[in-house]
Coordinates of C-alpha atoms in Angstrom, one line a residue:
X1 CA 52.3 -116.3 12.5
X2 CA 52.3 -119.1 15.1
X3 CA 54.3 -118.8 18.3
X4 CA 52.9 -121.8 20.2
X5 CA 52.1 -125.4 19.4
X6 CA 50.3 -128.1 21.3
X7 CA 51.0 -131.7 20.3
X8 CA 48.5 -134.3 21.3
X9 CA 47.8 -137.6 19.5
X10 CA 44.7 -138.5 21.7
X11 CA 41.5 -137.3 20.0
X12 CA 39.7 -137.0 23.3
X13 CA 42.3 -134.8 24.8
X14 CA 42.5 -132.7 21.6
X15 CA 38.7 -132.2 21.8
X16 CA 39.3 -130.5 25.2
X17 CA 42.1 -128.2 23.9
X18 CA 39.9 -125.1 23.9
X19 CA 42.1 -123.2 26.3
X20 CA 45.1 -123.7 24.0
X21 CA 43.3 -122.4 20.9
X22 CA 42.1 -119.4 22.8
X23 CA 45.7 -118.6 23.7
X24 CA 46.8 -118.8 20.0
X25 CA 48.2 -122.3 20.0
X26 CA 48.3 -124.4 16.8
X27 CA 47.1 -128.0 17.6
X28 CA 48.9 -130.8 15.8
X29 CA 48.3 -134.6 16.4
X30 CA 51.8 -136.0 16.1
X31 CA 55.4 -134.9 16.8
X32 CA 56.2 -135.9 13.2
X33 CA 53.9 -133.1 12.0
X34 CA 56.3 -130.6 13.4
X35 CA 58.9 -131.6 10.7
X36 CA 56.8 -129.5 8.3
X37 CA 55.2 -127.1 10.8
X38 CA 58.4 -125.6 12.4
X39 CA 60.2 -124.8 9.1
X40 CA 57.1 -123.0 7.9
X41 CA 56.8 -121.2 11.3
X42 CA 60.4 -120.4 12.3
X43 CA 59.1 -117.8 14.8
X44 CA 57.6 -120.6 17.1
X45 CA 58.8 -120.2 20.7
X46 CA 57.0 -122.9 22.5
X47 CA 55.9 -126.5 22.0
X48 CA 53.7 -128.2 24.7
X49 CA 54.0 -131.9 24.3
X50 CA 50.8 -133.7 25.4
X51 CA 50.6 -136.5 27.9
X52 CA 49.7 -139.1 25.3
X53 CA 52.9 -138.6 23.4
X54 CA 55.4 -141.4 23.8
X55 CA 58.0 -140.3 26.5
X56 CA 61.1 -141.5 24.5
X57 CA 59.9 -139.7 21.4
X58 CA 59.2 -136.5 23.3
X59 CA 62.7 -136.6 24.9
X60 CA 64.3 -137.2 21.5
X61 CA 62.5 -134.3 20.0
X62 CA 63.5 -132.0 22.9
X63 CA 67.1 -133.0 22.7
X64 CA 67.2 -132.4 19.0
X65 CA 65.5 -129.0 19.2
X66 CA 67.9 -127.9 22.0
X67 CA 70.7 -128.0 19.4
X68 CA 68.8 -127.0 16.2
X69 CA 66.5 -124.3 17.7
X70 CA 67.9 -123.2 21.1
X71 CA 65.1 -120.5 21.4
X72 CA 62.4 -123.1 21.2
X73 CA 61.0 -124.1 24.6
X74 CA 59.5 -127.6 25.2
X75 CA 57.1 -128.2 28.0
X76 CA 56.2 -131.8 28.7
X77 CA 52.8 -132.8 30.1
X78 CA 52.4 -136.1 32.0
X79 CA 49.5 -137.7 33.8
X80 CA 51.5 -138.1 37.0
X81 CA 55.0 -136.6 36.8
X82 CA 57.6 -138.5 38.8
X83 CA 61.2 -137.7 39.7
X84 CA 62.7 -140.1 37.2
X85 CA 60.7 -138.6 34.3
X86 CA 61.7 -135.1 35.5
X87 CA 65.4 -136.0 35.6
X88 CA 65.3 -137.5 32.1
X89 CA 63.4 -134.5 30.8
X90 CA 65.8 -132.0 32.2
X91 CA 68.8 -133.9 30.6
X92 CA 67.0 -133.8 27.3
X93 CA 66.4 -130.1 27.4
X94 CA 62.8 -130.0 28.4
X95 CA 62.2 -126.8 30.3
X96 CA 59.4 -127.9 32.6
X97 CA 57.3 -131.1 33.3
X98 CA 53.7 -130.3 34.3
X99 CA 50.7 -132.4 35.4
X100 CA 48.3 -132.4 32.4
X101 CA 45.2 -131.3 34.4
X102 CA 47.1 -128.4 36.1
X103 CA 45.8 -125.6 33.9
X104 CA 47.3 -122.9 36.0
X105 CA 50.6 -124.7 36.2
X106 CA 50.7 -125.1 32.4
X107 CA 49.9 -121.4 31.9
X108 CA 52.7 -120.3 34.3
X109 CA 55.2 -122.7 32.8
X110 CA 54.4 -121.4 29.3
X111 CA 54.9 -117.8 30.4
X112 CA 58.2 -118.6 32.0
X113 CA 59.4 -120.5 28.9
X114 CA 58.4 -117.8 26.4
X115 CA 60.1 -115.1 28.7
X116 CA 63.2 -117.3 28.7
X117 CA 63.2 -117.6 24.9
X118 CA 62.9 -113.9 24.5
X119 CA 65.7 -113.3 27.0
X120 CA 67.9 -115.8 25.2
X121 CA 67.2 -114.1 21.9
X122 CA 68.4 -110.8 23.3
X123 CA 71.5 -112.4 24.9
X124 CA 72.4 -114.3 21.6
X125 CA 72.2 -111.0 19.7
X126 CA 74.3 -109.3 22.3
X127 CA 77.0 -112.0 22.4
X128 CA 76.9 -112.5 18.6
X129 CA 77.4 -108.8 17.8
X130 CA 80.7 -109.6 16.0
X131 CA 79.0 -111.8 13.5
X132 CA 78.6 -110.0 10.2
X133 CA 77.5 -112.0 7.2
X134 CA 79.3 -111.5 3.9
X135 CA 76.8 -110.1 1.4
X136 CA 77.2 -111.4 -2.2
X137 CA 75.1 -109.7 -4.9
X138 CA 74.6 -111.4 -8.2
X139 CA 73.8 -109.0 -11.0
X140 CA 73.3 -109.0 -14.8
X141 CA 72.2 -106.0 -16.9
X142 CA 70.3 -108.3 -19.3
X143 CA 67.8 -111.1 -18.8
X144 CA 68.5 -114.7 -19.8
X145 CA 72.1 -114.8 -18.6
X146 CA 71.5 -117.5 -15.9
X147 CA 71.6 -115.0 -13.1
X148 CA 69.1 -116.7 -10.8
X149 CA 70.6 -120.1 -11.6
X150 CA 74.0 -118.8 -10.4
X151 CA 72.4 -117.1 -7.3
X152 CA 70.6 -120.3 -6.2
X153 CA 73.6 -122.6 -6.8
X154 CA 76.0 -120.2 -5.2
X155 CA 73.8 -120.0 -2.1
X156 CA 73.6 -123.8 -2.1
X157 CA 77.4 -124.1 -2.4
X158 CA 78.0 -121.6 0.4
X159 CA 75.7 -123.5 2.7
X160 CA 78.2 -126.4 2.6
X161 CA 75.4 -129.0 3.4
X162 CA 74.2 -126.9 6.3
X163 CA 77.7 -126.2 7.7
X164 CA 77.1 -122.5 7.1
X165 CA 74.1 -120.3 7.7
X166 CA 73.0 -118.8 4.3
X167 CA 70.1 -116.5 3.4
X168 CA 69.1 -116.2 -0.3
X169 CA 67.2 -113.0 -1.0
X170 CA 65.1 -112.7 -4.2
X171 CA 65.3 -108.9 -5.0
X172 CA 63.6 -109.2 -8.4
X173 CA 60.5 -107.7 -6.9
X174 CA 58.3 -107.9 -10.0
X175 CA 59.3 -111.2 -11.6
X176 CA 61.4 -113.2 -9.1
X177 CA 62.0 -116.8 -10.0
X178 CA 63.7 -118.2 -6.8
X179 CA 60.4 -119.5 -5.4
X180 CA 59.6 -121.6 -8.5
X181 CA 63.2 -122.6 -9.0
X182 CA 63.4 -124.1 -5.5
X183 CA 59.7 -125.1 -5.6
X184 CA 58.9 -123.2 -2.4
X185 CA 55.4 -122.1 -1.5
X186 CA 55.0 -118.3 -1.8
X187 CA 53.3 -118.1 1.5
X188 CA 55.7 -115.3 2.7
X189 CA 57.7 -112.7 1.0
X190 CA 59.6 -109.5 1.6
X191 CA 56.4 -107.5 1.4
X192 CA 55.3 -109.1 4.7
X193 CA 58.2 -107.1 6.3
X194 CA 56.8 -103.8 5.2
X195 CA 54.6 -103.5 8.3
X196 CA 57.8 -103.9 10.4
X197 CA 59.9 -101.2 8.5
X198 CA 61.9 -99.1 10.9
X199 CA 61.7 -101.7 13.7
X200 CA 62.6 -105.0 12.0
X201 CA 64.5 -107.4 14.3
X202 CA 65.7 -111.0 14.1
X203 CA 62.3 -112.4 15.2
X204 CA 60.5 -110.3 12.7
X205 CA 62.8 -111.2 9.8
X206 CA 62.5 -114.9 10.7
X207 CA 58.7 -114.6 10.5
X208 CA 58.9 -113.8 6.8
X209 CA 61.6 -116.3 5.7
X210 CA 61.0 -119.7 4.1
X211 CA 63.3 -122.6 5.0
X212 CA 64.7 -124.6 2.1
X213 CA 67.3 -126.8 3.8
X214 CA 68.8 -126.8 7.3
X215 CA 70.6 -123.4 7.7
X216 CA 69.5 -122.4 4.2
X217 CA 66.7 -119.9 4.3
X218 CA 65.1 -117.8 1.5
X219 CA 63.4 -114.4 1.5
X220 CA 61.1 -114.7 -1.5
X221 CA 59.9 -112.0 -3.9
X222 CA 56.3 -111.0 -3.9
X223 CA 53.9 -113.3 -5.7
X224 CA 52.3 -110.3 -7.5
X225 CA 54.4 -107.7 -9.4
X226 CA 52.2 -104.9 -8.0
X227 CA 53.2 -105.8 -4.4
X228 CA 56.9 -105.2 -5.2
X229 CA 56.2 -101.5 -5.8
X230 CA 55.7 -101.0 -2.0
X231 CA 59.2 -102.4 -1.1
X232 CA 61.4 -99.4 -0.6
X233 CA 65.2 -99.0 -0.5
X234 CA 65.3 -98.4 3.2
X235 CA 63.5 -101.7 3.9
X236 CA 66.0 -103.6 1.7
X237 CA 68.8 -102.0 3.7
X238 CA 67.2 -102.9 7.0
X239 CA 66.6 -106.5 5.9
X240 CA 70.2 -107.0 4.9
X241 CA 71.6 -105.3 8.0
X242 CA 69.5 -107.5 10.3
X243 CA 70.4 -110.6 8.3
X244 CA 74.1 -109.8 8.7
X245 CA 73.8 -110.7 12.4
X246 CA 72.0 -114.0 11.7
X247 CA 73.9 -115.6 8.9
X248 CA 77.3 -116.3 7.5
X249 CA 76.4 -115.3 4.0
X250 CA 73.6 -113.4 2.4
X251 CA 73.2 -114.0 -1.4
X252 CA 71.1 -111.4 -3.3
X253 CA 69.5 -112.2 -6.6
X254 CA 68.6 -109.1 -8.5
X255 CA 66.5 -108.0 -11.5
X256 CA 68.2 -107.4 -14.9
X257 CA 68.1 -103.6 -14.3
X258 CA 69.2 -101.1 -11.7
X259 CA 66.7 -99.9 -9.1
X260 CA 67.0 -98.1 -5.8
X261 CA 66.5 -101.5 -4.1
X262 CA 69.4 -103.0 -6.1
X263 CA 71.6 -100.1 -5.3
X264 CA 70.8 -100.6 -1.6
X265 CA 72.0 -104.2 -1.8
X266 CA 75.1 -103.3 -3.9
X267 CA 76.1 -100.6 -1.3
X268 CA 76.1 -103.2 1.4
X269 CA 77.8 -105.9 -0.6
X270 CA 81.2 -107.5 0.1
X271 CA 81.3 -109.3 -3.2
X272 CA 79.8 -108.3 -6.6
X273 CA 79.1 -111.1 -9.0
X274 CA 78.2 -109.9 -12.5
X275 CA 77.1 -112.6 -15.0
X276 CA 78.3 -112.5 -18.6
X277 CA 77.5 -114.8 -21.5
X278 CA 79.3 -114.9 -24.9
X279 CA 76.8 -112.7 -26.9
X280 CA 77.2 -109.1 -27.9
X281 CA 74.1 -107.7 -26.1
X282 CA 75.2 -109.2 -22.8
X283 CA 78.8 -108.0 -23.4
X284 CA 77.6 -104.5 -23.8
X285 CA 75.4 -104.6 -20.7
X286 CA 78.2 -106.0 -18.6
X287 CA 80.6 -103.4 -19.9
X288 CA 78.1 -100.7 -18.7
X289 CA 77.8 -102.6 -15.4
X290 CA 81.6 -102.5 -14.9
X291 CA 81.6 -98.8 -15.7
X292 CA 78.8 -98.2 -13.2
X293 CA 80.7 -100.1 -10.5
X294 CA 83.7 -97.9 -11.2
X295 CA 81.6 -94.8 -10.9
X296 CA 80.2 -95.9 -7.6
X297 CA 83.7 -96.8 -6.4
X298 CA 82.9 -100.5 -5.7
X299 CA 86.4 -102.1 -5.2
X300 CA 87.6 -104.0 -8.4
X301 CA 89.2 -106.7 -6.2
X302 CA 85.7 -107.5 -4.8
X303 CA 84.2 -108.3 -8.3
X304 CA 83.9 -111.9 -9.4
X305 CA 82.8 -112.0 -13.0
X306 CA 81.1 -115.3 -13.9
X307 CA 81.5 -116.4 -17.5
X308 CA 78.4 -118.5 -18.0
X309 CA 78.2 -120.9 -21.0
X310 CA 81.9 -120.4 -21.3
X311 CA 82.3 -123.4 -23.7
X312 CA 79.8 -122.1 -26.3
X313 CA 81.3 -122.2 -29.8
X314 CA 80.2 -118.7 -31.0
X315 CA 83.4 -117.3 -32.3
X316 CA 84.4 -115.4 -29.2
X317 CA 87.5 -116.3 -27.2
X318 CA 88.0 -115.7 -23.5
X319 CA 90.4 -112.9 -24.4
X320 CA 87.7 -111.4 -26.6
X321 CA 85.2 -111.4 -23.8
X322 CA 87.6 -110.0 -21.2
X323 CA 88.6 -107.2 -23.6
X324 CA 84.9 -106.4 -24.4
X325 CA 83.8 -106.2 -20.7
X326 CA 87.0 -104.7 -19.4
X327 CA 87.3 -107.1 -16.5
X328 CA 88.9 -110.5 -15.7
X329 CA 86.6 -113.5 -15.8
X330 CA 87.0 -115.1 -12.4
X331 CA 84.9 -118.3 -12.9
X332 CA 84.1 -120.2 -16.1
X333 CA 80.8 -122.1 -15.9
X334 CA 80.2 -124.5 -18.8
X335 CA 76.9 -124.9 -20.6
X336 CA 74.9 -128.0 -19.8
X337 CA 71.4 -129.4 -20.4
X338 CA 71.6 -130.8 -16.9
X339 CA 71.1 -127.2 -15.5
X340 CA 67.5 -126.7 -16.8
X341 CA 66.7 -130.3 -15.7
X342 CA 67.8 -129.4 -12.1
X343 CA 65.8 -126.2 -12.3
X344 CA 62.7 -128.2 -13.3
X345 CA 63.3 -130.6 -10.4
X346 CA 63.5 -127.7 -7.9
X347 CA 67.0 -128.8 -6.7
X348 CA 70.1 -126.7 -7.5
X349 CA 72.5 -128.8 -9.5
X350 CA 75.2 -128.1 -6.8
X351 CA 73.1 -130.2 -4.4
X352 CA 71.6 -132.6 -7.0
X353 CA 75.0 -133.5 -8.6
X354 CA 77.9 -132.2 -6.6
X355 CA 80.5 -133.6 -9.1
X356 CA 79.0 -132.0 -12.1
X357 CA 81.3 -129.5 -13.9
X358 CA 78.8 -126.7 -13.2
X359 CA 78.7 -127.7 -9.5
X360 CA 82.5 -127.6 -9.4
X361 CA 82.5 -124.1 -10.9
X362 CA 79.9 -122.9 -8.4
X363 CA 82.1 -124.3 -5.5
X364 CA 85.1 -122.4 -6.9
X365 CA 83.0 -119.2 -6.8
X366 CA 81.8 -120.0 -3.3
X367 CA 85.4 -120.6 -2.2
X368 CA 86.4 -117.2 -3.5
X369 CA 83.5 -115.6 -1.6
X370 CA 84.3 -117.5 1.6
X371 CA 88.0 -116.9 1.6
X372 CA 90.7 -116.8 -1.0
X373 CA 91.2 -113.3 -2.2
X374 CA 89.0 -112.0 0.6
X375 CA 91.9 -112.0 3.1
X376 CA 94.2 -110.1 0.7
X377 CA 91.8 -107.2 0.3
X378 CA 90.5 -107.0 3.9
X379 CA 92.4 -103.7 4.4
X380 CA 90.9 -102.1 1.3
X381 CA 89.1 -98.8 2.1
X382 CA 85.4 -99.3 2.8
X383 CA 83.2 -97.6 0.3
X384 CA 80.7 -95.0 1.4
X385 CA 77.0 -95.7 1.2
X386 CA 75.6 -94.7 -2.2
X387 CA 72.8 -92.7 -0.6
X388 CA 75.4 -90.5 1.2
X389 CA 77.4 -89.9 -2.0
X390 CA 74.2 -88.6 -3.6

């Protein structure tokens, strides 16, 4: 993981950047390179902007990051700092301006900036203790129901173009598809959090996440099925509990069978989203799912059953399906060839074509999760943790 970055476009200056590399800095030649570097390294705490970087560009970068990443410190190096530059830098959010040959001054400024970032992180967690993300778990007892399509599109709809902070968790630890559906590099996954089990915090969780869009992050499943065997129930619980304090919504995609890890997510869920399609094997699996939810005392008013491919002409009416599964169908999602096209493009149809009927269905589901019936059941008794019942 990378905590520090040094930006310097001048090759001669970069050739003398040995002290930076010794202290664990990543060296990048242009500010524009940080557009890719920072999302891949969300744990970065410090950017040192070299003296050859254009002043206006450096100040614009600092002003933008002050809003987007308040924990990220920016130190500006100049050949000969003057009061006017210092004043502009402070207004833009630069933490310190240092003479480029003052090695000791740069080192001290970096220490002060990192200490400030860590203190701010602690303060933000303390002042934001009331934040508690709603956890939405998408489940289907049978594969091929479109569960991952619903999960990715629901997360996209909940993000509201970056207006809400959303985390999508791929909990299909053997064969998760979220990475390929969003065309994300599997450089990090939930298995990278195993070493932090029992002491996972916000910084640690951010270090294993992958950014998809602004305020839309993803915790990917392992690239290898064997790696998923080492992810325990307690780690899943810890991940979700930490994420609650960081996001507005946590959407969990699950495998088509019940595991201890899935039960951990369900026990922490505010909304349960079973997926049903109009075919008998799926109807049977969802009926068993509903009965399992009843057995585990998950509130019925918190279940939002999605009827996928609702317009399929297969001889089953909506009433037939509701009677078969023993539950009301909350959202009807039509069948469309545009859905697999969007999957192949790596862009959820909710983002790619917001006016599409499938997108509109996903927004209705997102609206239900974000509000709607939520206020009416807020006083419902909170269920006990499944582990305690056992």
